[in-house]
XYZ file of C-alpha atoms in Angstrom:
267
model
C 91.249 47.471 50.758
C 94.333 47.022 53.019
C 97.946 47.564 51.936
C 99.646 44.448 50.424
C 102.075 44.437 53.276
C 99.306 43.525 55.689
C 97.992 40.627 53.599
C 99.499 37.927 55.879
C 98.033 39.522 59.091
C 94.565 39.769 57.443
C 94.741 36.191 56.213
C 95.729 34.897 59.654
C 92.861 36.794 61.277
C 90.433 35.461 58.651
C 91.554 31.829 59.050
C 91.102 32.140 62.848
C 87.694 33.677 62.491
C 86.542 31.020 60.035
C 87.723 28.274 62.420
C 85.979 29.838 65.350
C 82.617 30.318 63.456
C 82.754 26.725 62.079
C 83.362 25.391 65.645
C 80.420 27.467 66.836
C 78.023 26.083 64.228
C 78.983 22.520 65.194
C 78.644 23.121 68.949
C 75.225 24.704 68.452
C 74.053 21.800 66.298
C 75.190 19.296 68.811
C 73.466 21.167 71.822
C 70.282 21.649 69.815
C 70.071 17.911 68.950
C 70.641 17.003 72.570
C 67.767 19.123 73.490
C 65.356 18.165 70.658
C 65.875 14.336 71.127
C 65.902 14.531 74.987
C 69.378 13.025 75.316
C 72.059 13.794 77.791
C 74.759 11.664 76.236
C 76.149 12.542 72.941
C 76.643 8.899 71.974
C 72.865 8.529 71.660
C 72.633 11.042 68.749
C 73.702 8.442 66.157
C 71.628 9.152 63.016
C 69.879 12.036 64.900
C 71.516 14.994 63.195
C 70.145 18.201 61.794
C 68.412 18.048 58.448
C 71.130 20.226 56.820
C 73.999 17.817 57.359
C 74.517 14.377 55.722
C 73.971 11.518 58.035
C 77.446 9.954 57.500
C 79.120 13.258 58.318
C 77.047 13.787 61.473
C 77.629 10.190 62.575
C 81.404 10.778 62.277
C 81.099 13.789 64.462
C 79.081 11.925 67.011
C 81.825 9.185 67.070
C 84.488 11.902 67.742
C 82.452 13.590 70.417
C 81.901 10.312 72.083
C 85.495 9.347 72.189
C 87.285 9.201 75.626
C 89.881 11.719 74.413
C 87.103 14.369 73.403
C 85.130 13.818 76.571
C 88.226 14.251 78.732
C 89.215 17.419 76.919
C 85.594 18.747 77.183
C 85.445 17.954 80.940
C 88.877 19.664 81.479
C 87.597 22.787 79.606
C 84.543 22.891 81.817
C 86.510 22.661 84.959
C 88.754 25.368 83.852
C 85.784 27.568 83.152
C 84.557 27.102 86.725
C 87.983 27.749 88.303
C 87.846 30.203 91.156
C 90.317 33.069 90.811
C 90.412 36.318 92.890
C 87.565 34.993 94.993
C 85.094 34.334 92.281
C 84.715 32.394 89.075
C 86.236 34.208 86.115
C 83.354 35.418 83.995
C 82.604 37.669 80.976
C 79.250 38.989 79.620
C 79.803 38.014 76.019
C 77.614 34.975 76.152
C 78.333 32.819 73.025
C 79.255 35.912 70.986
C 82.922 36.296 70.120
C 84.879 39.463 71.080
C 85.237 40.410 67.484
C 81.480 40.697 67.121
C 81.287 42.887 70.194
C 83.936 45.082 68.674
C 81.935 45.320 65.509
C 78.874 46.524 67.513
C 80.900 48.980 69.563
C 82.253 50.413 66.352
C 78.746 51.063 65.017
C 77.489 52.442 68.302
C 80.519 54.762 68.955
C 81.089 55.722 65.285
C 84.762 54.698 65.534
C 86.741 51.685 66.402
C 86.791 51.077 70.193
C 89.900 50.790 72.189
C 90.779 47.715 74.193
C 89.663 49.065 77.477
C 86.191 50.013 76.078
C 85.879 46.436 74.744
C 86.911 44.929 77.977
C 84.410 47.026 79.990
C 81.607 46.229 77.543
C 82.156 42.525 77.868
C 82.842 42.495 81.647
C 80.132 44.782 83.157
C 76.448 43.877 83.877
C 73.923 45.103 81.412
C 71.976 48.089 82.612
C 74.052 48.184 85.864
C 75.936 51.411 84.861
C 79.523 50.093 84.960
C 79.014 47.400 87.572
C 81.646 44.650 86.883
C 80.474 41.126 86.769
C 83.017 39.692 89.135
C 85.882 40.735 91.438
C 88.722 39.954 89.123
C 87.445 42.199 86.252
C 87.054 45.154 88.664
C 90.555 44.636 90.180
C 92.255 44.319 86.855
C 90.513 47.355 85.431
C 91.502 49.389 88.484
C 95.071 48.083 88.693
C 95.641 48.759 85.107
C 94.462 52.346 85.402
C 96.844 52.808 88.260
C 99.772 51.146 86.405
C 99.235 53.563 83.402
C 99.320 56.599 85.705
C 102.450 55.245 87.359
C 104.183 54.610 84.085
C 103.221 57.536 82.047
C 102.043 60.156 84.594
C 98.630 61.534 85.275
C 99.290 64.624 83.124
C 100.805 62.831 80.145
C 99.880 64.623 76.882
C 100.262 61.403 74.757
C 99.374 58.325 76.825
C 99.189 55.082 74.906
C 95.942 53.951 73.383
C 96.573 50.638 75.130
C 99.488 49.133 76.839
C 99.151 45.370 76.473
C 102.311 44.615 78.371
C 100.983 46.512 81.369
C 97.645 44.604 81.120
C 99.437 41.349 81.035
C 101.360 42.269 84.149
C 98.465 43.398 86.280
C 96.035 40.543 85.062
C 98.440 37.787 86.045
C 100.352 36.932 82.801
C 99.597 34.251 80.181
C 97.461 31.332 81.164
C 97.839 28.502 78.609
C 98.819 31.028 75.934
C 95.866 33.319 76.729
C 95.569 36.677 78.473
C 92.646 37.553 80.681
C 90.023 39.636 78.780
C 91.657 39.257 75.314
C 92.437 35.512 74.804
C 95.245 34.582 72.538
C 95.170 37.656 70.448
C 97.366 39.418 73.079
C 100.377 37.602 71.854
C 100.633 39.714 68.613
C 100.374 42.889 70.739
C 103.366 42.421 72.997
C 106.851 43.650 72.428
C 107.534 45.970 75.335
C 105.410 48.756 73.934
C 101.824 49.732 73.543
C 99.457 48.941 70.692
C 99.622 52.544 69.782
C 103.125 52.201 68.540
C 103.508 52.198 64.768
C 104.069 48.820 62.973
C 107.019 48.453 60.702
C 106.660 46.824 57.408
C 107.457 43.180 56.856
C 108.731 43.800 53.403
C 112.079 45.404 52.522
C 112.124 48.565 50.467
C 108.709 49.711 51.617
C 109.848 52.087 54.339
C 108.736 55.055 52.290
C 105.108 54.037 52.954
C 103.501 55.581 56.073
C 103.533 52.951 58.954
C 100.229 51.769 60.175
C 99.369 51.557 63.849
C 98.045 48.435 65.399
C 94.661 50.096 65.815
C 94.493 50.884 62.116
C 95.482 47.427 61.041
C 92.874 45.850 63.429
C 90.192 48.243 61.892
C 91.058 47.068 58.409
C 91.005 43.454 59.445
C 87.618 43.827 61.210
C 86.088 45.544 58.138
C 87.321 42.943 55.725
C 86.327 40.131 58.113
C 82.747 41.432 58.297
C 82.518 41.460 54.411
C 84.103 37.928 54.211
C 81.714 36.622 56.822
C 78.765 37.798 54.891
C 80.094 36.220 51.656
C 80.907 32.982 53.482
C 77.285 32.778 54.955
C 75.861 33.381 51.494
C 77.895 30.473 50.196
C 76.825 28.198 52.977
C 73.143 29.007 52.581
C 73.539 28.325 48.800
C 75.166 24.980 49.524
C 72.419 24.152 52.117
C 69.733 24.920 49.511
C 71.364 22.726 46.932
C 71.639 19.848 49.390
C 67.943 20.179 50.453
C 66.926 20.169 46.843
C 69.017 17.010 46.245
C 67.489 15.186 49.231
C 64.082 16.556 48.925
C 64.359 18.480 52.130
C 63.372 15.396 54.202
C 64.725 14.535 57.573
C 67.342 11.806 57.899
C 65.817 8.358 58.328
C 65.794 6.987 61.814
C 68.436 4.366 62.416
C 67.880 0.857 63.600
C 70.534 1.649 66.096
C 69.235 0.150 69.425
C 70.239 3.046 71.536
C 68.020 5.580 69.698
C 64.753 3.883 70.168
C 64.008 5.521 73.465
C 63.330 9.100 74.139
C 65.644 9.248 76.988
C 68.938 7.457 78.051
C 68.739 3.976 79.543
């Protein structure tokens, strides 16, 4: 269990994780239904939802996904993902897996929490290619960061930082829509003109007698608790799904008389 002074940080991390997981579940359901029913337009998925979701809830989602506002936002995100930077499209090797999951896996593999550079290299190098980066930008940023650290701290420094987020932001091109290359929006909480190895001060007065925790230690505690809470949340979701299936008899949703769902392909 973490120190009570870190309760707010852990809660924020958990809320973000929960939102990300829920969004992933909905995105996966939408894509699976498009493939299953051979549709290319989300609007034609009315009453064609997964059997674990109520029809009225699914249809509300379909209406939202079909709105001009959502389509515009989705198209903009697609264009941004395909933007050419540093001579190539910016990529990562995470697939649909979140960075936090990769950190958990690296922790188990290494027997200790990985540092940020290890996470970056694990998610930006080709599998089985022995350190070959997936694009030009990832290799350039990695090399520029290494040079910047030597320049700032010296090659013979006895206590180099675990990770200097400010230097990383500098060599990677700064914030882009609130996100930093390789680390997303999480980099915001790690910038203050110092490295992440610097100790954190308590947010509560009168607690200065307690040993300060480093950012790495805080992140480790958050990751451990998040893994536990993810498992608990999944158990609750599965229990709710079982109850829902028992109530509905486990049957698929009835097919709607909506005229656009009668064909297997779009008109």
